[in-house]
XYZ file of C-alpha atoms in Angstrom:
383
model
C -153.728 -137.700 49.404
C -153.912 -137.853 45.741
C -157.364 -136.987 45.688
C -157.457 -134.649 47.834
C -154.682 -132.799 46.500
C -156.636 -132.501 42.801
C -159.653 -131.706 44.891
C -157.620 -129.394 46.686
C -156.986 -128.612 42.192
C -160.192 -128.057 41.084
C -161.086 -125.894 44.353
C -158.991 -123.555 43.543
C -159.074 -123.567 39.523
C -163.470 -123.401 40.610
C -163.089 -120.458 43.012
C -160.017 -118.069 40.992
C -160.670 -118.949 37.569
C -157.112 -120.211 37.072
C -156.389 -123.225 34.813
C -155.942 -126.152 36.039
C -152.644 -126.794 34.241
C -151.714 -123.380 35.283
C -152.153 -124.770 39.132
C -150.745 -128.642 38.860
C -147.696 -126.174 37.433
C -147.401 -124.070 39.796
C -147.242 -126.941 42.383
C -144.967 -128.646 40.081
C -142.306 -125.734 40.382
C -143.085 -125.206 44.275
C -141.855 -128.907 45.448
C -138.827 -128.795 42.070
C -137.779 -125.362 44.410
C -138.222 -126.910 47.756
C -136.695 -130.179 46.782
C -133.308 -128.459 45.579
C -133.173 -126.615 48.167
C -133.538 -130.153 50.813
C -130.657 -131.774 48.171
C -129.331 -128.899 46.552
C -129.455 -126.457 43.996
C -126.786 -128.745 42.166
C -129.164 -131.324 41.503
C -131.467 -131.602 38.021
C -134.312 -132.721 39.868
C -137.815 -132.894 38.069
C -141.365 -132.790 39.910
C -144.286 -134.295 37.692
C -147.971 -134.427 39.268
C -150.661 -136.336 37.277
C -153.827 -134.514 36.524
C -156.410 -137.302 36.484
C -154.653 -139.498 39.668
C -152.964 -136.492 41.601
C -149.160 -138.560 41.766
C -145.711 -136.807 42.377
C -142.951 -138.364 41.079
C -140.303 -136.679 41.815
C -136.792 -138.314 39.991
C -133.298 -137.128 40.312
C -131.131 -137.463 37.193
C -128.031 -137.395 35.932
C -125.695 -137.555 32.847
C -123.901 -141.080 32.854
C -120.090 -140.572 32.086
C -116.814 -142.344 32.313
C -115.010 -141.144 35.239
C -117.636 -138.742 37.969
C -115.977 -134.616 37.880
C -119.497 -133.589 39.763
C -121.286 -135.472 41.647
C -124.410 -133.851 41.953
C -125.395 -134.090 38.278
C -123.703 -137.144 37.270
C -122.903 -140.901 37.353
C -120.737 -143.589 36.882
C -121.585 -145.992 34.089
C -121.275 -148.895 36.945
C -123.490 -147.308 39.521
C -126.252 -146.252 36.048
C -126.310 -150.287 35.412
C -126.378 -151.429 38.793
C -129.612 -149.805 37.793
C -130.602 -149.760 33.891
C -128.159 -152.952 32.543
C -128.406 -151.893 29.073
C -127.009 -148.119 30.054
C -124.549 -146.205 28.429
C -122.039 -143.581 28.132
C -124.229 -139.844 28.081
C -127.619 -141.323 28.459
C -129.511 -139.200 30.756
C -130.586 -141.716 34.351
C -133.434 -140.659 36.770
C -134.087 -141.994 40.303
C -137.013 -141.128 42.472
C -136.758 -138.837 45.409
C -138.986 -140.370 48.295
C -141.511 -137.493 49.284
C -141.180 -137.711 52.805
C -137.391 -137.412 52.233
C -138.384 -133.512 51.449
C -138.300 -132.866 55.148
C -140.638 -130.371 56.895
C -138.791 -127.504 55.697
C -138.856 -128.322 52.196
C -142.277 -128.792 52.754
C -143.193 -125.491 54.550
C -141.138 -124.080 51.017
C -143.484 -125.323 48.938
C -146.275 -124.776 50.470
C -145.069 -120.542 50.505
C -144.539 -120.789 46.412
C -147.394 -122.610 45.446
C -149.272 -119.930 46.894
C -147.364 -117.234 45.591
C -147.558 -119.237 42.263
C -152.072 -118.890 42.530
C -151.808 -115.430 43.798
C -148.832 -114.382 40.589
C -151.412 -116.364 38.754
C -155.071 -115.173 39.742
C -153.506 -111.613 39.489
C -152.428 -112.032 35.905
C -156.540 -113.408 34.993
C -157.502 -110.391 37.182
C -155.592 -108.175 34.811
C -156.246 -109.765 31.590
C -160.173 -109.564 32.119
C -160.281 -105.614 34.100
C -157.023 -104.709 31.898
C -159.800 -105.424 29.158
C -163.290 -103.240 30.342
C -160.760 -99.861 31.305
C -163.821 -96.940 30.836
C -166.828 -99.463 30.994
C -169.564 -98.669 34.221
C -169.596 -100.941 37.315
C -171.560 -102.326 40.096
C -170.096 -103.315 42.962
C -170.465 -104.181 46.739
C -169.563 -101.882 49.601
C -166.945 -104.182 52.883
C -165.943 -101.151 54.317
C -163.401 -99.067 54.420
C -159.629 -98.687 54.224
C -157.485 -95.515 55.380
C -160.468 -92.992 53.614
C -160.208 -95.733 50.183
C -163.612 -97.825 49.778
C -163.102 -101.423 48.974
C -165.053 -102.526 46.306
C -166.407 -106.654 45.671
C -166.748 -106.822 41.850
C -167.242 -110.550 42.760
C -164.441 -112.059 41.051
C -161.865 -109.367 42.702
C -161.494 -106.506 44.973
C -161.007 -103.030 43.825
C -160.617 -99.370 45.243
C -162.316 -96.653 45.165
C -159.897 -94.112 46.745
C -160.771 -90.799 48.412
C -159.843 -88.138 45.672
C -162.187 -90.304 42.527
C -164.894 -90.262 45.413
C -167.360 -87.639 44.807
C -166.562 -85.491 48.121
C -169.695 -85.035 50.822
C -170.508 -89.041 49.759
C -170.770 -91.278 52.157
C -171.018 -95.462 51.470
C -171.846 -98.433 54.883
C -170.783 -101.659 54.113
C -173.394 -104.051 51.960
C -174.388 -100.767 50.649
C -174.548 -101.219 45.986
C -172.268 -99.024 44.288
C -171.775 -97.103 40.054
C -169.049 -96.652 39.390
C -166.261 -96.823 36.426
C -163.006 -98.804 36.111
C -160.325 -96.297 35.583
C -157.455 -97.903 35.926
C -155.679 -101.873 36.691
C -152.616 -101.248 38.226
C -149.572 -103.962 38.371
C -147.512 -103.678 41.857
C -145.143 -106.505 43.127
C -147.833 -107.527 45.853
C -150.961 -106.889 43.289
C -153.197 -106.070 40.769
C -155.204 -103.162 42.049
C -158.532 -102.446 40.336
C -159.217 -98.993 40.387
C -162.989 -97.097 39.884
C -163.642 -93.639 39.975
C -167.049 -91.728 40.137
C -165.047 -87.888 40.511
C -164.062 -88.499 36.396
C -165.890 -86.674 33.826
C -165.992 -90.431 31.952
C -168.092 -91.380 34.589
C -170.917 -88.912 33.993
C -170.756 -90.168 30.928
C -170.759 -93.500 31.093
C -174.013 -92.462 33.303
C -175.532 -91.156 29.641
C -174.951 -93.672 27.508
C -176.947 -96.526 30.356
C -179.445 -93.537 29.916
C -180.312 -92.532 26.515
C -180.331 -95.384 23.882
C -179.491 -92.582 21.326
C -175.845 -92.341 22.808
C -175.453 -95.748 23.050
C -176.135 -96.158 19.922
C -173.675 -92.955 18.853
C -176.823 -91.060 16.940
C -175.705 -88.413 19.389
C -172.101 -88.082 20.292
C -170.840 -86.256 23.398
C -168.332 -84.134 23.005
C -167.054 -82.799 26.011
C -167.708 -83.378 29.734
C -166.647 -80.798 33.237
C -166.826 -81.741 36.280
C -166.774 -79.769 39.462
C -167.465 -83.417 41.641
C -170.687 -83.266 43.481
C -171.288 -79.440 42.785
C -172.374 -79.287 38.953
C -171.063 -80.522 36.000
C -171.912 -79.281 32.316
C -171.818 -81.720 28.561
C -172.506 -80.914 24.951
C -173.580 -82.757 22.493
C -174.283 -82.973 18.939
C -176.406 -85.327 16.887
C -175.322 -87.567 14.492
C -179.186 -87.228 12.476
C -180.236 -83.809 11.751
C -184.031 -85.054 13.872
C -182.546 -85.721 16.591
C -182.561 -83.186 19.437
C -179.174 -83.650 21.585
C -180.294 -81.626 24.660
C -183.849 -83.493 24.233
C -182.784 -86.761 24.413
C -180.244 -86.454 26.511
C -183.341 -84.380 28.810
C -185.992 -87.110 28.160
C -189.453 -86.413 28.848
C -190.133 -84.708 31.483
C -186.494 -84.929 32.441
C -186.270 -88.615 33.403
C -182.848 -89.270 31.767
C -181.016 -86.436 33.361
C -182.937 -86.884 36.351
C -181.791 -90.572 36.440
C -177.856 -89.501 36.569
C -178.983 -86.558 39.172
C -179.881 -89.176 41.826
C -177.188 -91.589 41.120
C -174.596 -88.540 41.511
C -176.646 -87.322 44.577
C -178.148 -84.035 43.163
C -175.383 -83.074 40.810
C -176.736 -80.545 39.361
C -175.424 -81.245 35.273
C -176.004 -78.719 32.278
C -176.775 -79.962 28.867
C -175.199 -78.209 26.087
C -175.496 -78.512 22.264
C -171.966 -78.362 20.743
C -171.718 -75.581 17.794
C -168.347 -74.587 16.036
C -169.220 -71.426 16.036
C -167.492 -69.889 19.178
C -169.792 -67.127 20.219
C -173.225 -69.468 19.760
C -171.020 -71.888 22.344
C -169.355 -70.039 24.550
C -172.742 -68.361 25.386
C -174.620 -72.094 25.365
C -171.774 -72.946 27.391
C -172.757 -70.616 30.412
C -176.129 -71.812 30.781
C -178.503 -71.383 33.387
C -177.680 -67.292 32.574
C -179.175 -65.369 29.688
C -176.042 -63.868 27.626
C -176.495 -60.583 25.329
C -173.448 -60.628 23.419
C -170.376 -62.090 22.863
C -166.878 -61.149 21.695
C -164.125 -62.923 20.224
C -160.453 -62.497 20.029
C -159.550 -65.712 17.510
C -155.531 -65.220 17.782
C -155.881 -65.018 21.742
C -159.037 -67.085 21.400
C -160.021 -65.710 24.662
C -163.902 -64.065 24.452
C -165.765 -60.700 25.755
C -169.616 -61.844 26.936
C -172.069 -59.065 28.146
C -174.564 -60.030 29.828
C -177.280 -58.651 31.908
C -177.152 -57.326 35.286
C -179.669 -59.422 36.894
C -178.098 -62.174 34.851
C -174.209 -61.688 35.402
C -173.338 -62.981 38.984
C -175.680 -66.618 37.265
C -173.378 -65.991 34.744
C -170.763 -66.388 36.760
C -171.444 -68.594 39.325
C -170.619 -69.332 43.180
C -167.176 -68.365 43.400
C -166.435 -68.688 39.474
C -167.486 -71.784 39.174
C -170.188 -71.359 36.454
C -168.080 -68.917 34.110
C -165.053 -71.624 35.157
C -166.056 -74.568 33.949
C -167.812 -72.834 30.363
C -164.084 -71.713 29.655
C -162.852 -75.516 30.276
C -166.180 -76.588 27.751
C -165.476 -74.241 25.016
C -161.479 -73.970 25.633
C -161.521 -70.338 25.772
C -160.766 -67.926 28.054
C -163.627 -65.900 29.142
C -164.174 -62.254 30.350
C -168.079 -61.078 31.831
C -168.706 -58.004 32.399
C -172.330 -56.647 32.997
C -174.893 -54.749 30.237
C -173.870 -51.472 32.759
C -170.349 -51.694 32.620
C -170.864 -52.523 28.808
C -172.484 -49.434 27.810
C -170.543 -47.766 30.525
C -167.473 -48.437 28.832
C -168.470 -47.972 25.009
C -169.204 -44.390 26.238
C -165.656 -43.989 27.383
C -164.927 -46.121 24.089
C -166.488 -43.293 21.505
C -165.356 -40.016 24.206
C -161.710 -41.341 23.366
C -162.725 -41.729 20.034
C -163.876 -38.504 19.690
C -160.960 -37.058 21.483
C -158.188 -38.926 18.933
C -160.400 -37.588 16.610
C -160.373 -34.035 17.289
C -156.797 -34.780 18.261
C -155.177 -35.949 14.880
C -158.018 -33.168 13.135
C -155.976 -30.349 15.353
C -152.857 -31.572 13.923
C -153.933 -31.555 10.709
C -154.814 -27.922 10.333
C -151.401 -27.128 12.814
C -149.548 -28.993 10.192
C -151.660 -27.197 7.456
C -151.306 -23.496 8.992
C -147.145 -24.536 9.229
C -147.276 -25.265 5.083
C -149.052 -21.711 4.741
C -146.623 -20.321 6.388
C -144.036 -21.760 5.278
C -145.266 -21.235 1.051
C -145.975 -17.753 1.900
C -142.329 -16.489 3.644
C -140.232 -18.462 0.400
C -143.010 -16.313 -1.626
C -141.831 -12.853 -0.001
C -138.123 -13.705 0.038
C -138.623 -14.539 -3.687
């Protein structure tokens, strides 16, 4: 029995990555709970397990007094000296409790508490390990689906890829390997949940970090990433070294690096843009793949008016406004786009309005001058 207990403790420790002393402590606590349930909560019962032999000792400890007022916690000097002839008042004396006295209910309680304590220790180990890896890429194996959420085996624990963190229209089968970003570790009353994401913008940033050594080495900095998962991503990059082209490095020879990321994202389009402090240039670049003719900005309102060639207008706006929407999120500017024809038409209208306003002003000045001359003439006549 004792050897079997130590064998079980060692096995739990190996499988769950839990310290042996922690498992023993959990079992001692469980047996103590069971013993108190059997003999009463007021009993001062202590349980110890020898970590080498597995021998279990359950001891009921009482204080030696002259007059007993609480039999569960106290023992008379006369009775104590039956066990220890040198016992004195104020000493603590213990008596062994046979394990078979705990009974079936106590044993079942011990089993439940042991299970719970081991689970708690396992949760703490998972939380400790994976909390430090938030934001990292992880690879796991799909175990199945539960309420539209994928269950993923990470080796030491199971993780969840929730429906809202999945790339739309992406499906997996049991046994498929999946790469994701470790988004969050949540502690709940029932367990520890490791949450994964494939839709988060930083998942793309981490993929580029994996594929582009210059990003890993911090030579190239990813300044901003925006996504509409499954459709398009825009990523703004800058280089800390003038000799390194940030866009070229991320694209790779014949597009090898960016294509590796695109394959992982199942064909999601990726626009790589050079980040710059000049908002006009940055906004024009952010509207890639469209070619932009002019960019006017209002710094106070942080808004921009963009002029695109007629042939480039629909490309600049994108399907359902996606391209301009992502560009606005990437740059942080409100962007309005008009065609070159519309711009010229508005320019002509503005010129007309300006000429009309100038003509009105000239006419007003003429009338004012005539009025002044008339007043002076009247004043001279009356004088």
